[in-house]
Coordinates of C-alpha atoms in Angstrom, one line a residue:
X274 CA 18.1 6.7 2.3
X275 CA 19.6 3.7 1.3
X276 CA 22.5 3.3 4.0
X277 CA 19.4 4.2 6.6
X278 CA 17.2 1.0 5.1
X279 CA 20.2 -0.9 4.9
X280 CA 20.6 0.0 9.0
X281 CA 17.1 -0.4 9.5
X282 CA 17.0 -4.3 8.2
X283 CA 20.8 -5.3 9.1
X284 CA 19.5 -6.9 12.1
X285 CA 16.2 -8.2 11.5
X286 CA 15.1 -12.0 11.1
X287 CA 12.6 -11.4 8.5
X288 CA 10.8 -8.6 6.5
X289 CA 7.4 -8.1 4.6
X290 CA 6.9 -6.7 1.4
X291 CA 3.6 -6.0 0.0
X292 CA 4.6 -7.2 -4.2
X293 CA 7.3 -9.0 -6.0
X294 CA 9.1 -5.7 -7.4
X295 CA 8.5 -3.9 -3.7
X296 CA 10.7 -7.6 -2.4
X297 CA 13.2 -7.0 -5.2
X298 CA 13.7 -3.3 -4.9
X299 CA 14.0 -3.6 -0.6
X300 CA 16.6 -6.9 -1.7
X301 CA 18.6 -4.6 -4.0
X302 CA 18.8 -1.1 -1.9
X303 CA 19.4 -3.3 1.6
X304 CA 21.2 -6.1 0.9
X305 CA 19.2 -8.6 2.9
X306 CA 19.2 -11.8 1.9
X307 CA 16.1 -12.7 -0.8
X308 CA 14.8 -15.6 1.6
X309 CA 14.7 -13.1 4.5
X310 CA 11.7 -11.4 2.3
X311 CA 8.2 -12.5 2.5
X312 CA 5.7 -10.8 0.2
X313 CA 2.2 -10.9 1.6
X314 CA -0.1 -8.4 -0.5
X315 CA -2.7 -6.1 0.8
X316 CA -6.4 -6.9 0.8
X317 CA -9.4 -4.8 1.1
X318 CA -12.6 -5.5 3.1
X319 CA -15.1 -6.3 0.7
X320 CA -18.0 -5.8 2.7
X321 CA -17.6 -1.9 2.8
X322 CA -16.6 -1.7 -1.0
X323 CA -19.8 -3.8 -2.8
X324 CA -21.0 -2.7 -6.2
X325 CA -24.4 -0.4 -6.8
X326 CA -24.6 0.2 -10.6
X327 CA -28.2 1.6 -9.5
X328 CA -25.7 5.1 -9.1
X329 CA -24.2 5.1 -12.4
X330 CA -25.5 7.1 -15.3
X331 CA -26.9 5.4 -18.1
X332 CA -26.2 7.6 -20.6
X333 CA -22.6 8.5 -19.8
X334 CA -19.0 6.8 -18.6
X335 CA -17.7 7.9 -15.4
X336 CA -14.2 8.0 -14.5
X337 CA -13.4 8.1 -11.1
X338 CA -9.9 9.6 -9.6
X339 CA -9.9 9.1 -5.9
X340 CA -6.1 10.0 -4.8
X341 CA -3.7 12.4 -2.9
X342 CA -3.0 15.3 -5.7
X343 CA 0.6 15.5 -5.6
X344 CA 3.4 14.6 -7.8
X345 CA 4.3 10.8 -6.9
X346 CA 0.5 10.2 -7.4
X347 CA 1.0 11.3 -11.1
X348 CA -1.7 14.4 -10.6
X349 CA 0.6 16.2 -13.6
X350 CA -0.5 13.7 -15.6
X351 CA -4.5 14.0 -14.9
X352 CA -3.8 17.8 -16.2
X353 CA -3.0 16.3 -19.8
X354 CA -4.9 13.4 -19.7
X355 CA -8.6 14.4 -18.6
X356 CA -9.0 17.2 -21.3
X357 CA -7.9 14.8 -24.4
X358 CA -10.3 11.8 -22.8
X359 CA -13.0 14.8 -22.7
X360 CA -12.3 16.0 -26.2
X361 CA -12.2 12.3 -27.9
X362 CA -15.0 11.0 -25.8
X363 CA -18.1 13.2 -25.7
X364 CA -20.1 10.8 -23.1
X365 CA -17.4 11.0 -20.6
X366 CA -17.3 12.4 -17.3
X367 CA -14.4 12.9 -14.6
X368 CA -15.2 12.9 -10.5
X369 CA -12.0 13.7 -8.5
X370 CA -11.3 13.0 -5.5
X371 CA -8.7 14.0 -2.9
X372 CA -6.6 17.3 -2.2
X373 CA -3.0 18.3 -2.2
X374 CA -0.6 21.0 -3.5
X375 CA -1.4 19.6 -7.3
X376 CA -4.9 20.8 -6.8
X377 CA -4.9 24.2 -8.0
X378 CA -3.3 22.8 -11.7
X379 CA -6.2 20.3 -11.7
X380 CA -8.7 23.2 -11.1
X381 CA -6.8 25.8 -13.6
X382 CA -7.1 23.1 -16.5
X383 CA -10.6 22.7 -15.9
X384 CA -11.2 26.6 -15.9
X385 CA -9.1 26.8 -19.0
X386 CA -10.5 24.1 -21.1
X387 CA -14.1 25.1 -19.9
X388 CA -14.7 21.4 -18.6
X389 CA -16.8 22.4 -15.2
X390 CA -19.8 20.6 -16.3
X391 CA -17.4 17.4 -17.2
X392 CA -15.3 17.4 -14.0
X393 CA -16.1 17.4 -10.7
X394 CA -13.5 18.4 -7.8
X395 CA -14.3 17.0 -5.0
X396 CA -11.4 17.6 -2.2
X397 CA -10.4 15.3 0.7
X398 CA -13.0 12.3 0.6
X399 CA -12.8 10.7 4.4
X400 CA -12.3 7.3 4.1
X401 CA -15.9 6.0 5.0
X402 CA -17.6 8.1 1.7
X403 CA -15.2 6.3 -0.3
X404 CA -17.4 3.7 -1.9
X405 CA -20.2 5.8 -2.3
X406 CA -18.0 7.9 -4.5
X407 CA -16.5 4.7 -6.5
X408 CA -20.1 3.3 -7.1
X409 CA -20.8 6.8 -9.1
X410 CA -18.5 5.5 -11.9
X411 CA -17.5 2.8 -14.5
X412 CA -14.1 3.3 -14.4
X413 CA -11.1 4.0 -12.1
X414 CA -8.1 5.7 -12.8
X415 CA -4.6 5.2 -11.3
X416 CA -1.9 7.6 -12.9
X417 CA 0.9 7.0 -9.7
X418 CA 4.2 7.2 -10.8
X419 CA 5.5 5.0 -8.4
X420 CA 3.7 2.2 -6.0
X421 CA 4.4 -0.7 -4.2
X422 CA 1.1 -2.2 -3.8
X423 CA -2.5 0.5 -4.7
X424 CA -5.2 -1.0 -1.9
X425 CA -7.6 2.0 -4.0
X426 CA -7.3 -0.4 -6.9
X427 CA -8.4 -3.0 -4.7
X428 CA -11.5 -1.2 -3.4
X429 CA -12.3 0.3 -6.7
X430 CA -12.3 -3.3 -8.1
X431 CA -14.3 -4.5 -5.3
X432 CA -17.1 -1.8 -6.4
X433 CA -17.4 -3.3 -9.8
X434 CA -15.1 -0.8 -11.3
X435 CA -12.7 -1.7 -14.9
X436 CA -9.2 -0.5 -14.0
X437 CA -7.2 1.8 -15.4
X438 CA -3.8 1.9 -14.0
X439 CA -0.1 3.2 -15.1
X440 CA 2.2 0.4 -15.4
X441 CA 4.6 0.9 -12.5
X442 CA 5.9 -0.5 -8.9
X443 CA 4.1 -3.9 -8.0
X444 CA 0.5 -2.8 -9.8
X445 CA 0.6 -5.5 -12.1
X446 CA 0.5 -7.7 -9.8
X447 CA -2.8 -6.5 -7.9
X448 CA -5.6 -7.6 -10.5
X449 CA -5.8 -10.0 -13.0
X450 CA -5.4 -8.8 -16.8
X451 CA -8.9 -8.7 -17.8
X452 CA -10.0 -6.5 -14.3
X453 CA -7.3 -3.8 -15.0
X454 CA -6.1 -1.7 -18.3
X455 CA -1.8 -0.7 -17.9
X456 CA -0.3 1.8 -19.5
X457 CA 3.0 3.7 -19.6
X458 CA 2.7 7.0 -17.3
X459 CA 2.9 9.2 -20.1
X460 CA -0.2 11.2 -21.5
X461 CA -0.6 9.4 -24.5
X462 CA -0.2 6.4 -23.7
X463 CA -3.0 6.9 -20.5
X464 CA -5.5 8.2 -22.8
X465 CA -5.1 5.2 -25.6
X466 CA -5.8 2.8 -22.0
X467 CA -8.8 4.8 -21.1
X468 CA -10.1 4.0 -24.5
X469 CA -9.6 0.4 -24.6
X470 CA -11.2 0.2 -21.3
X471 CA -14.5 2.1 -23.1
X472 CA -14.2 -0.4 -25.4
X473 CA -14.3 -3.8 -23.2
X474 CA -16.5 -1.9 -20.3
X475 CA -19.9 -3.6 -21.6
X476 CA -18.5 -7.0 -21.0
X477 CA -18.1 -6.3 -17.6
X478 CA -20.0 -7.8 -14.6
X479 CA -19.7 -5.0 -11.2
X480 CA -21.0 -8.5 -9.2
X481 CA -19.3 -11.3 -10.9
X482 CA -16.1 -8.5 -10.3
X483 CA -17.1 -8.1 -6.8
X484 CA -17.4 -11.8 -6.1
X485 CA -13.9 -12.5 -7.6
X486 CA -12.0 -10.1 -5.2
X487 CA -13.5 -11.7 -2.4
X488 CA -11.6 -14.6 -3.3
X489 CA -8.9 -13.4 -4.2
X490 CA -8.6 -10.6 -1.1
X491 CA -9.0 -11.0 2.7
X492 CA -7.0 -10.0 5.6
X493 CA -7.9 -12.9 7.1
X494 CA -5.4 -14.7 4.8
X495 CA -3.0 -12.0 5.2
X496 CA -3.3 -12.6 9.2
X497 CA -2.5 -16.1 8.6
X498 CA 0.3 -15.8 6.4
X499 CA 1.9 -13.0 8.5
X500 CA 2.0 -15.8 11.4
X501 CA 4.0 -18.1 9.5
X502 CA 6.3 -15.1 8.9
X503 CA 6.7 -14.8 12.9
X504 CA 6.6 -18.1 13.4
X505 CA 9.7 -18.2 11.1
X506 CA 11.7 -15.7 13.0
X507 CA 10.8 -17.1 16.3
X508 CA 12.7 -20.4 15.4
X509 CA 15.3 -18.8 13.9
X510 CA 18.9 -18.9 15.5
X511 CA 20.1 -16.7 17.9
X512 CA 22.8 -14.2 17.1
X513 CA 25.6 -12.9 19.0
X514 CA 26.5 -9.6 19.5
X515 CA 29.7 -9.8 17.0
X516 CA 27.2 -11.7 14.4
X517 CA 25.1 -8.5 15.2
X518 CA 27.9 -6.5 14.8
X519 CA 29.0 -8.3 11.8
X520 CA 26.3 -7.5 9.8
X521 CA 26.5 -3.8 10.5
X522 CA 29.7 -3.0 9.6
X523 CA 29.4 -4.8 6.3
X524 CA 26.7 -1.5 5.2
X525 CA 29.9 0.7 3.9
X526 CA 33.8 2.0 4.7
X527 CA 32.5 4.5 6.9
X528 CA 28.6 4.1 7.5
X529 CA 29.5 0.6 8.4
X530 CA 31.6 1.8 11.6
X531 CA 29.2 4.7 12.5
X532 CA 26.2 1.6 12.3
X533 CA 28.6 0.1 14.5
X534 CA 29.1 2.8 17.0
X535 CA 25.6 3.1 17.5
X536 CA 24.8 -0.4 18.3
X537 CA 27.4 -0.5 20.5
X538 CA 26.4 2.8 22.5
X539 CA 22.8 1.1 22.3
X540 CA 24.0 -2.4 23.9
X541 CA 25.6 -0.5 26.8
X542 CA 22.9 1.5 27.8
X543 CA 20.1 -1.6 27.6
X544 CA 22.6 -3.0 30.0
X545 CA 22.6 0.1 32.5
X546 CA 18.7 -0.2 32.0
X547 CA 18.9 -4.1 33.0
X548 CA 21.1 -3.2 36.1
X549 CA 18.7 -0.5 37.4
X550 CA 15.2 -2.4 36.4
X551 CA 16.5 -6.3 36.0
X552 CA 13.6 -8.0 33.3
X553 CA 13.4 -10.9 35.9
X554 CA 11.6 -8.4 38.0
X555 CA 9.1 -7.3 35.6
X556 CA 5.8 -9.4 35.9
X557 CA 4.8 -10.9 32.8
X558 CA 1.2 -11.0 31.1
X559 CA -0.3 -14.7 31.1
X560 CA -0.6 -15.9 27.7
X561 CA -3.7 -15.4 25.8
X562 CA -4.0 -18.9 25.0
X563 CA -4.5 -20.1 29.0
X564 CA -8.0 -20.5 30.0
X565 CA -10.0 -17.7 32.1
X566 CA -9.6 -19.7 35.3
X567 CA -5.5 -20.2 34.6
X568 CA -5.0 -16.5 33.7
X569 CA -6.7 -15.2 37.2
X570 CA -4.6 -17.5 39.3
X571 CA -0.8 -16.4 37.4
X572 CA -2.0 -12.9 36.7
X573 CA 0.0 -10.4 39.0
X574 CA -1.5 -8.0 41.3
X575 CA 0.6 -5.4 39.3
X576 CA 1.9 -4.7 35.4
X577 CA 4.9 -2.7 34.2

């Protein structure tokens, strides 16, 4: 997978990466250059995702899972943590959310420790029902074993929800330290997390939460800062084919010549294409910039 990525970005101008350790990782396994990489993070659109604590429980805590149940998404881990949370913390409750092959081991531990009253399965949740499931709890939990950048955090934190979260991939990055709780993905180390968050949850504020991640978060400013990415790789200089080629064969002893190959098949058959259907004859689309009355009198009859 490395030599593919490493094929994938040999030719590129510039790339995106959604955190710091995603940059460093796609740096290390493709051998771009480090000013090549931007890193513009996710956001979330915190009109849909607004707090209601009107639907949280007053006499209980609430921890919501909202996540695809396989391994990567640390659904093994759930299976040891929720019973201990449940035994140490009588006032606790569990709604999770999603499906995926790590279902069934979610639903035998709750048959096993007798915890159907404590945890409720939900299955798939459709995007949409999302933030009516986050409002339902105080706290969220994120047990993925690996993640470059956990937009669910983002929503969950845009609900008015404290933050539990495993300490790997770019998550650190995502909230500031008093919105989120890390831990190490191992049981023990979740479940001491879960109980500092019970601790500090009173001192939280869903709006003043809310409020903060609409500052922080829009994809307004991740439109705009995506434009100066292109805007970099449009001024950037042209490359030959041998620079092209260059950069190809430096990606190993023998992937570097098949890379090459490739390209080279690649480059004669975008030049059969330009004999039979020349790009000169191709009518353009006006620019979205022109005005209305420009765009009728340069628009052609027909597009291809």
């Amino acid at each position: 997978m490395n030599k593919v990525l490493q094929f994938t970005l040999a030719d590129v101008n510039q790339a995106i990466c959604v955190s710091h350790t995603s940059k460093e990782n796609t740096v290390l396994r493709s051998g771009l250059p480090p000013n090549k990489v931007f890193v513009i993070p996710n956001a979330v659109d915190t009109a849909m995702f607004k707090p209601n604590p009107n639907c949280r429980p007053c006499n209980e805590i609430v921890i919501v899972v909202i996540s695809r149940l396989v391994y990567r998404k640390g659904a093994d881990l759930l299976v040891e943590v929720i019973p201990e949370v449940c035994r140490l913390y009588p006032n606790v409750r569990f709604i999770v959310g999603g499906d995926g092959p790590k279902r069934v081991r979610l639903e035998e531990m709750r048959e096993k420790n007798s915890l159907q009253e404590r945890v409720e399965m939900l299955g798939a949740v459709p995007h949409a029902q999302v933030q009516s499931v986050l409002v339902r709890g105080h706290i969220f939990l994120n047990s993925s074993l690996t993640e470059a950048f956990c937009i669910a955090i983002l929503e969950a934190a845009s609900c008015g929800l404290l933050t539990v979260s495993t300490r790997v991939g770019g998550v650190p990055e995502v909230l500031p330290p008093d919105m989120i709780v890390l831990a190490e993905p191992v049981p023990g180390d979740m479940v001491t997390a879960i109980g500092k968050a019970i601790k500090i949850l009173p001192k939280t504020d869903p709006y003043a939460m809310h409020v903060r991640m609409k500052d922080l978060y829009s994809w307004s400013d991740v439109a705009r800062r995506t434009v100066v990415v292109y805007d970099h790789a449009l001024v950037s200089n042209p490359t030959t084919m041998l620079q092209r080629l260059s950069r190809y064969y430096e990606c190993g002893a023998w992937a570097g010549k098949l890379f090459c190959l490739i390209m080279v098949l690649d480059f004669i058959i975008w030049h059969l294409i330009e004999w039979w259907q020349p790009a000169k004859n191709i009518c353009l689309v006006p620019e979205m910039a022109a005005s209305q009355k420009d765009c009728k009198q340069d628009a052609p009859s027909t597009y291809s």
